PDB file of C-alpha atoms in Angstrom:
ATOM      1  CA  MET A   1     -15.283  -3.218  -5.323  1.00 81.00           C
ATOM      2  CA  ARG A   2     -11.742  -1.705  -5.256  1.00 89.00           C
ATOM      3  CA  VAL A   3     -11.120   1.996  -4.444  1.00 94.00           C
ATOM      4  CA  LEU A   4      -8.243   4.267  -4.177  1.00 95.00           C
ATOM      5  CA  VAL A   5      -9.063   6.752  -1.589  1.00 96.00           C
ATOM      6  CA  ALA A   6      -6.508   9.771  -2.312  1.00 96.00           C
ATOM      7  CA  GLU A   7      -6.569  11.832   0.886  1.00 95.00           C
ATOM      8  CA  ASP A   8      -3.614  13.901   2.464  1.00 93.00           C
ATOM      9  CA  HIS A   9      -5.519  14.322   6.033  1.00 93.00           C
ATOM     10  CA  ARG A  10      -4.615  11.012   7.431  1.00 93.00           C
ATOM     11  CA  VAL A  11      -7.390  10.710   9.739  1.00 95.00           C
ATOM     12  CA  LEU A  12      -9.685  11.718   7.136  1.00 94.00           C
ATOM     13  CA  ALA A  13      -8.659   9.202   5.029  1.00 94.00           C
ATOM     14  CA  ARG A  14      -8.312   6.653   7.645  1.00 93.00           C
ATOM     15  CA  THR A  15     -12.108   7.554   8.645  1.00 95.00           C
ATOM     16  CA  ILE A  16     -13.576   7.575   4.702  1.00 95.00           C
ATOM     17  CA  ALA A  17     -11.811   4.264   4.332  1.00 94.00           C
ATOM     18  CA  ALA A  18     -12.543   2.136   7.553  1.00 93.00           C
ATOM     19  CA  GLY A  19     -16.391   3.147   6.667  1.00 94.00           C
ATOM     20  CA  LEU A  20     -16.066   2.291   2.977  1.00 93.00           C
ATOM     21  CA  ARG A  21     -14.490  -1.406   4.141  1.00 90.00           C
ATOM     22  CA  ARG A  22     -17.644  -1.648   5.901  1.00 88.00           C
ATOM     23  CA  GLN A  23     -19.332  -1.257   3.109  1.00 86.00           C
ATOM     24  CA  ALA A  24     -18.076  -4.736   1.810  1.00 81.00           C
ATOM     25  CA  MET A  25     -15.266  -2.306  -0.627  1.00 88.00           C
ATOM     26  CA  ALA A  26     -11.316  -3.148  -1.001  1.00 88.00           C
ATOM     27  CA  VAL A  27      -9.972   0.153  -0.044  1.00 92.00           C
ATOM     28  CA  ASP A  28      -6.404   1.218  -0.233  1.00 93.00           C
ATOM     29  CA  VAL A  29      -5.235   5.101   0.520  1.00 95.00           C
ATOM     30  CA  ALA A  30      -2.684   7.363  -0.826  1.00 95.00           C
ATOM     31  CA  THR A  31      -1.517  10.461   0.516  1.00 94.00           C
ATOM     32  CA  SER A  32      -0.287  11.916  -2.043  1.00 95.00           C
ATOM     33  CA  GLY A  33      -0.651  12.800  -5.559  1.00 94.00           C
ATOM     34  CA  ASP A  34       2.284  10.863  -7.272  1.00 94.00           C
ATOM     35  CA  GLU A  35       1.784   8.154  -4.964  1.00 95.00           C
ATOM     36  CA  ALA A  36      -2.102   8.173  -6.001  1.00 95.00           C
ATOM     37  CA  GLU A  37      -0.989   8.316 -10.205  1.00 94.00           C
ATOM     38  CA  ARG A  38       1.512   5.135  -9.107  1.00 93.00           C
ATOM     39  CA  MET A  39      -1.160   2.743  -7.351  1.00 92.00           C
ATOM     40  CA  CYS A  40      -3.339   3.500 -10.137  1.00 92.00           C
ATOM     41  CA  GLN A  41      -0.816   2.701 -12.748  1.00 89.00           C
ATOM     42  CA  LEU A  42      -0.264  -0.724 -10.747  1.00 85.00           C
ATOM     43  CA  THR A  43      -4.086  -2.098  -9.742  1.00 86.00           C
ATOM     44  CA  ALA A  44      -6.907  -1.426 -11.744  1.00 86.00           C
ATOM     45  CA  TYR A  45      -8.937   0.496  -9.069  1.00 91.00           C
ATOM     46  CA  ASP A  46     -13.166   0.378 -10.028  1.00 92.00           C
ATOM     47  CA  VAL A  47     -13.408   4.497  -8.179  1.00 94.00           C
ATOM     48  CA  LEU A  48     -10.978   7.085  -7.429  1.00 95.00           C
ATOM     49  CA  ILE A  49     -11.947   9.210  -4.581  1.00 96.00           C
ATOM     50  CA  LEU A  50      -9.330  12.074  -5.081  1.00 94.00           C
ATOM     51  CA  ASP A  51      -8.734  15.294  -2.972  1.00 92.00           C
ATOM     52  CA  ARG A  52      -8.190  17.726  -5.621  1.00 87.00           C
ATOM     53  CA  ASP A  53      -5.733  19.550  -3.005  1.00 87.00           C
ATOM     54  CA  MET A  54      -2.445  16.846  -2.850  1.00 91.00           C
ATOM     55  CA  PRO A  55       0.694  17.422  -2.036  1.00 93.00           C
ATOM     56  CA  VAL A  56       3.141  16.695  -4.770  1.00 93.00           C
ATOM     57  CA  MET A  57       1.139  16.411  -7.603  1.00 92.00           C
ATOM     58  CA  THR A  58      -2.173  17.963  -7.341  1.00 89.00           C
ATOM     59  CA  GLY A  59      -5.303  16.356  -7.585  1.00 88.00           C
ATOM     60  CA  ASP A  60      -6.627  18.454 -11.009  1.00 87.00           C
ATOM     61  CA  GLU A  61      -2.924  17.049 -12.019  1.00 90.00           C
ATOM     62  CA  VAL A  62      -3.849  13.325 -11.449  1.00 91.00           C
ATOM     63  CA  CYS A  63      -6.880  13.263 -12.921  1.00 88.00           C
ATOM     64  CA  THR A  64      -5.039  15.060 -16.324  1.00 86.00           C
ATOM     65  CA  ARG A  65      -2.547  12.070 -16.172  1.00 89.00           C
ATOM     66  CA  LEU A  66      -4.999   8.983 -14.875  1.00 89.00           C
ATOM     67  CA  ARG A  67      -7.519  10.052 -18.523  1.00 83.00           C
ATOM     68  CA  GLU A  68      -3.796   9.300 -20.318  1.00 82.00           C
ATOM     69  CA  LEU A  69      -4.938   5.575 -19.271  1.00 82.00           C
ATOM     70  CA  ASP A  70      -6.093   2.831 -21.630  1.00 78.00           C
ATOM     71  CA  ASP A  71      -8.479   1.603 -18.250  1.00 82.00           C
ATOM     72  CA  PRO A  72      -8.540   4.760 -15.638  1.00 87.00           C
ATOM     73  CA  PRO A  73     -10.817   4.413 -12.706  1.00 91.00           C
ATOM     74  CA  ARG A  74     -13.713   5.881 -12.316  1.00 93.00           C
ATOM     75  CA  ILE A  75     -12.726  10.097 -10.565  1.00 92.00           C
ATOM     76  CA  LEU A  76     -14.892  11.412  -7.267  1.00 93.00           C
ATOM     77  CA  MET A  77     -13.565  14.335  -7.030  1.00 88.00           C
ATOM     78  CA  LEU A  78     -13.892  15.817  -3.505  1.00 88.00           C
ATOM     79  CA  THR A  79     -12.791  20.016  -2.762  1.00 82.00           C
ATOM     80  CA  ALA A  80     -13.499  22.719  -0.137  1.00 74.00           C
ATOM     81  CA  ALA A  81     -14.180  24.612  -3.253  1.00 62.00           C
ATOM     82  CA  GLY A  82     -17.745  24.050  -3.674  1.00 55.00           C
ATOM     83  CA  GLU A  83     -18.460  26.711  -6.703  1.00 57.00           C
ATOM     84  CA  LEU A  84     -20.254  26.169  -9.390  1.00 51.00           C
ATOM     85  CA  MET A  85     -17.614  27.227 -11.614  1.00 57.00           C
ATOM     86  CA  ASP A  86     -15.623  24.875  -9.807  1.00 61.00           C
ATOM     87  CA  LYS A  87     -17.601  21.711 -10.188  1.00 57.00           C
ATOM     88  CA  ILE A  88     -17.998  22.934 -14.004  1.00 60.00           C
ATOM     89  CA  TYR A  89     -14.179  22.468 -14.086  1.00 55.00           C
ATOM     90  CA  GLY A  90     -13.561  19.812 -12.383  1.00 51.00           C
ATOM     91  CA  LEU A  91     -15.990  17.585 -14.065  1.00 53.00           C
ATOM     92  CA  THR A  92     -15.530  18.974 -18.102  1.00 55.00           C
ATOM     93  CA  THR A  93     -12.179  20.348 -18.426  1.00 54.00           C
ATOM     94  CA  LEU A  94     -10.210  17.738 -15.747  1.00 68.00           C
ATOM     95  CA  GLY A  95     -12.441  14.955 -16.807  1.00 71.00           C
ATOM     96  CA  ALA A  96     -13.595  13.969 -12.955  1.00 82.00           C
ATOM     97  CA  ASP A  97     -16.963  11.487 -12.909  1.00 87.00           C
ATOM     98  CA  ASP A  98     -18.932  13.117 -10.401  1.00 88.00           C
ATOM     99  CA  TYR A  99     -17.491  15.933  -7.823  1.00 86.00           C
ATOM    100  CA  LEU A 100     -18.741  16.326  -3.841  1.00 87.00           C
ATOM    101  CA  ALA A 101     -18.042  19.481  -2.233  1.00 85.00           C
ATOM    102  CA  LYS A 102     -16.827  19.286   2.217  1.00 85.00           C
ATOM    103  CA  PRO A 103     -17.963  18.776   3.987  1.00 86.00           C
ATOM    104  CA  PHE A 104     -20.130  15.768   2.796  1.00 89.00           C
ATOM    105  CA  GLU A 105     -22.442  13.590   4.237  1.00 92.00           C
ATOM    106  CA  PHE A 106     -20.561   9.743   4.711  1.00 93.00           C
ATOM    107  CA  ALA A 107     -24.048   8.096   3.302  1.00 92.00           C
ATOM    108  CA  GLU A 108     -24.342  10.373  -0.020  1.00 93.00           C
ATOM    109  CA  LEU A 109     -20.201   9.225  -0.457  1.00 94.00           C
ATOM    110  CA  VAL A 110     -21.503   5.683  -0.399  1.00 93.00           C
ATOM    111  CA  ALA A 111     -24.231   6.260  -2.662  1.00 91.00           C
ATOM    112  CA  ARG A 112     -22.176   8.520  -5.299  1.00 91.00           C
ATOM    113  CA  VAL A 113     -19.321   5.785  -5.433  1.00 93.00           C
ATOM    114  CA  ARG A 114     -21.860   2.917  -5.257  1.00 89.00           C
ATOM    115  CA  ALA A 115     -23.425   4.951  -8.358  1.00 87.00           C
ATOM    116  CA  LEU A 116     -19.847   5.112  -9.937  1.00 88.00           C
ATOM    117  CA  SER A 117     -18.962   1.574 -10.031  1.00 82.00           C
ATOM    118  CA  ARG A 118     -22.088   1.217 -12.057  1.00 75.00           C
ATOM    119  CA  ARG A 119     -21.139   3.246 -14.444  1.00 65.00           C
ATOM    120  CA  ALA A 120     -18.447   0.681 -15.569  1.00 53.00           C
ATOM    121  CA  PRO A 121     -18.690  -1.760 -18.170  1.00 51.00           C
ATOM    122  CA  LYS A 122     -20.180  -4.143 -18.725  1.00 46.00           C
ATOM    123  CA  PRO A 123     -22.437  -4.202 -15.122  1.00 47.00           C
ATOM    124  CA  SER A 124     -23.284  -6.513 -12.987  1.00 50.00           C
ATOM    125  CA  PRO A 125     -27.140  -7.825 -12.494  1.00 56.00           C
ATOM    126  CA  ALA A 126     -29.141  -5.526 -10.132  1.00 67.00           C
ATOM    127  CA  VAL A 127     -30.132  -9.338  -9.125  1.00 80.00           C
ATOM    128  CA  LEU A 128     -27.492 -12.246  -9.290  1.00 84.00           C
ATOM    129  CA  ARG A 129     -29.192 -15.895  -8.563  1.00 86.00           C
ATOM    130  CA  PHE A 130     -26.950 -19.328  -8.962  1.00 87.00           C
ATOM    131  CA  GLY A 131     -29.225 -22.245  -8.078  1.00 86.00           C
ATOM    132  CA  SER A 132     -31.749 -21.030  -5.132  1.00 85.00           C
ATOM    133  CA  ILE A 133     -28.824 -18.234  -3.798  1.00 88.00           C
ATOM    134  CA  SER A 134     -30.172 -15.039  -3.942  1.00 88.00           C
ATOM    135  CA  LEU A 135     -28.167 -11.504  -4.163  1.00 88.00           C
ATOM    136  CA  ASP A 136     -30.158  -8.641  -4.141  1.00 85.00           C
ATOM    137  CA  GLU A 137     -27.478  -5.412  -4.515  1.00 75.00           C
ATOM    138  CA  ALA A 138     -29.749  -2.844  -4.438  1.00 69.00           C
ATOM    139  CA  ARG A 139     -31.317  -4.407  -1.106  1.00 76.00           C
ATOM    140  CA  ARG A 140     -28.208  -5.275   0.298  1.00 79.00           C
ATOM    141  CA  GLU A 141     -29.969  -9.052   0.868  1.00 86.00           C
ATOM    142  CA  VAL A 142     -28.558 -12.164  -0.072  1.00 89.00           C
ATOM    143  CA  SER A 143     -31.394 -15.264   0.655  1.00 90.00           C
ATOM    144  CA  VAL A 144     -31.407 -18.981  -0.254  1.00 88.00           C
ATOM    145  CA  ASP A 145     -34.145 -20.705  -0.326  1.00 85.00           C
ATOM    146  CA  GLY A 146     -36.361 -17.757   0.301  1.00 85.00           C
ATOM    147  CA  ARG A 147     -34.736 -17.129   4.203  1.00 87.00           C
ATOM    148  CA  LEU A 148     -32.360 -13.800   4.177  1.00 90.00           C
ATOM    149  CA  LEU A 149     -28.818 -14.417   5.758  1.00 88.00           C
ATOM    150  CA  GLU A 150     -27.163 -12.006   7.490  1.00 90.00           C
ATOM    151  CA  LEU A 151     -23.567 -11.790   6.428  1.00 89.00           C
ATOM    152  CA  THR A 152     -20.468  -9.488   7.231  1.00 89.00           C
ATOM    153  CA  PRO A 153     -18.970  -6.989   4.806  1.00 86.00           C
ATOM    154  CA  LYS A 154     -16.375  -9.773   3.502  1.00 87.00           C
ATOM    155  CA  GLU A 155     -18.821 -12.310   3.121  1.00 89.00           C
ATOM    156  CA  HIS A 156     -21.232 -10.401   0.949  1.00 89.00           C
ATOM    157  CA  ALA A 157     -18.579  -9.415  -0.985  1.00 87.00           C
ATOM    158  CA  VAL A 158     -16.827 -12.876  -1.654  1.00 89.00           C
ATOM    159  CA  LEU A 159     -20.276 -14.600  -2.605  1.00 89.00           C
ATOM    160  CA  HIS A 160     -20.686 -11.730  -5.119  1.00 88.00           C
ATOM    161  CA  LEU A 161     -17.837 -12.147  -6.755  1.00 86.00           C
ATOM    162  CA  LEU A 162     -18.859 -15.868  -7.108  1.00 88.00           C
ATOM    163  CA  LEU A 163     -21.906 -15.675  -7.876  1.00 88.00           C
ATOM    164  CA  VAL A 164     -20.989 -13.038 -10.881  1.00 83.00           C
ATOM    165  CA  ALA A 165     -18.884 -16.106 -11.880  1.00 82.00           C
ATOM    166  CA  GLY A 166     -21.077 -17.726 -12.453  1.00 82.00           C
ATOM    167  CA  GLY A 167     -19.793 -21.418 -11.074  1.00 83.00           C
ATOM    168  CA  ALA A 168     -16.529 -20.221 -12.816  1.00 84.00           C
ATOM    169  CA  PRO A 169     -13.727 -20.829 -10.277  1.00 84.00           C
ATOM    170  CA  VAL A 170     -12.417 -17.877  -8.769  1.00 82.00           C
ATOM    171  CA  PRO A 171      -8.801 -17.529  -8.425  1.00 83.00           C
ATOM    172  CA  HIS A 172      -8.395 -16.942  -4.098  1.00 79.00           C
ATOM    173  CA  ASP A 173      -5.670 -14.313  -5.492  1.00 78.00           C
ATOM    174  CA  GLU A 174      -8.526 -12.713  -7.162  1.00 79.00           C
ATOM    175  CA  LEU A 175     -10.041 -13.026  -3.977  1.00 80.00           C
ATOM    176  CA  VAL A 176      -7.654 -11.427  -2.090  1.00 78.00           C
ATOM    177  CA  ARG A 177      -6.768  -8.360  -4.955  1.00 74.00           C
ATOM    178  CA  THR A 178     -11.290  -7.402  -5.003  1.00 77.00           C
ATOM    179  CA  VAL A 179     -12.053  -8.170  -1.716  1.00 81.00           C
ATOM    180  CA  TRP A 180      -9.265  -7.122   0.761  1.00 74.00           C
ATOM    181  CA  ASP A 181      -6.447  -4.644   0.364  1.00 68.00           C
ATOM    182  CA  GLU A 182      -2.651  -4.797  -0.080  1.00 63.00           C
ATOM    183  CA  HIS A 183      -1.829  -4.970   2.961  1.00 65.00           C
ATOM    184  CA  LEU A 184      -3.331  -8.654   3.327  1.00 66.00           C
ATOM    185  CA  ASP A 185      -0.595 -10.960   3.565  1.00 64.00           C
ATOM    186  CA  PRO A 186      -1.244 -13.279   1.054  1.00 60.00           C
ATOM    187  CA  ARG A 187       0.054 -16.253   2.973  1.00 64.00           C
ATOM    188  CA  THR A 188      -2.844 -15.522   5.630  1.00 69.00           C
ATOM    189  CA  SER A 189      -5.867 -18.050   5.800  1.00 80.00           C
ATOM    190  CA  ALA A 190      -7.970 -14.690   6.023  1.00 81.00           C
ATOM    191  CA  VAL A 191      -9.784 -15.846   2.376  1.00 82.00           C
ATOM    192  CA  ARG A 192     -10.344 -19.819   3.386  1.00 83.00           C
ATOM    193  CA  ALA A 193     -11.809 -18.598   6.772  1.00 88.00           C
ATOM    194  CA  THR A 194     -14.301 -16.425   5.110  1.00 88.00           C
ATOM    195  CA  VAL A 195     -15.355 -19.437   2.530  1.00 85.00           C
ATOM    196  CA  SER A 196     -15.772 -21.397   5.873  1.00 89.00           C
ATOM    197  CA  ARG A 197     -17.933 -19.072   7.609  1.00 90.00           C
ATOM    198  CA  LEU A 198     -19.725 -18.069   4.307  1.00 88.00           C
ATOM    199  CA  ARG A 199     -20.606 -21.962   3.743  1.00 87.00           C
ATOM    200  CA  GLY A 200     -22.038 -22.681   7.217  1.00 89.00           C
ATOM    201  CA  LYS A 201     -24.475 -19.388   7.203  1.00 90.00           C
ATOM    202  CA  LEU A 202     -25.263 -20.752   3.233  1.00 86.00           C
ATOM    203  CA  GLY A 203     -26.779 -23.658   5.242  1.00 83.00           C
ATOM    204  CA  ALA A 204     -24.805 -26.032   2.037  1.00 72.00           C
ATOM    205  CA  PRO A 205     -21.234 -26.407   2.424  1.00 67.00           C
ATOM    206  CA  GLY A 206     -21.546 -28.263  -1.050  1.00 74.00           C
ATOM    207  CA  LEU A 207     -22.587 -25.172  -2.531  1.00 83.00           C
ATOM    208  CA  ILE A 208     -18.875 -23.605  -2.585  1.00 86.00           C
ATOM    209  CA  ALA A 209     -16.437 -25.909  -4.039  1.00 85.00           C
ATOM    210  CA  VAL A 210     -12.599 -25.656  -3.803  1.00 83.00           C
ATOM    211  CA  ASP A 211     -10.315 -26.362  -7.714  1.00 75.00           C
ATOM    212  CA  LYS A 212      -7.087 -27.553  -6.771  1.00 73.00           C
ATOM    213  CA  GLY A 213      -5.440 -24.669  -7.813  1.00 69.00           C
ATOM    214  CA  GLU A 214      -7.696 -23.081  -9.251  1.00 72.00           C
ATOM    215  CA  GLY A 215      -9.883 -21.035  -6.328  1.00 83.00           C
ATOM    216  CA  TYR A 216     -13.153 -20.955  -5.640  1.00 84.00           C
ATOM    217  CA  ARG A 217     -16.175 -21.905  -7.242  1.00 85.00           C
ATOM    218  CA  LEU A 218     -20.468 -22.417  -6.495  1.00 87.00           C
ATOM    219  CA  CYS A 219     -22.135 -25.987  -7.504  1.00 83.00           C
ATOM    220  CA  GLU A 220     -25.307 -26.406  -7.757  1.00 73.00           C
TER     221      GLU A 220
END
């Protein structure tokens, strides 16, 4: 899942981003409304966490402008105003998909982000399977031949993409774009190292093949 956190309070933005990355999400950060709009025009984010009180361009303006895109992100509006009429205005007039008043519990934020991502077209099934591999997204459990594995968030996210592809190759650039974030150097060995560790945990290196020039794919 690719998420953009648009929040001008830099400490809060970094805290939210770090927490979401621990949930196997790729997260970018914008600290002004115009920056958030520009980033959404350049990158297909699944979810935008948007503070309503943003500098340069307000969250209200950003929300309205993004609704003009052909494929806008799902928008979770954050605001210090928790009155019922504020929520109704955000959800109806502005076109936000969800609304969360500050202060909030982080667990609730994560649950709302995941719920929004499931509203996207063609949602993934709750349990993904390929050969002996099974990934239960609701329980965040991965198993091979019934044996539970302990994966890092990045390993989990890489495996999720490979399972969704169903044996088709997933390009290196797509893994970087979806699993990591804008700050990852595309020349880094992070993808290769993560795939190598994942192969080891799966117990069969041959389960993930490298197609030269095409990317990584799962094999029976």
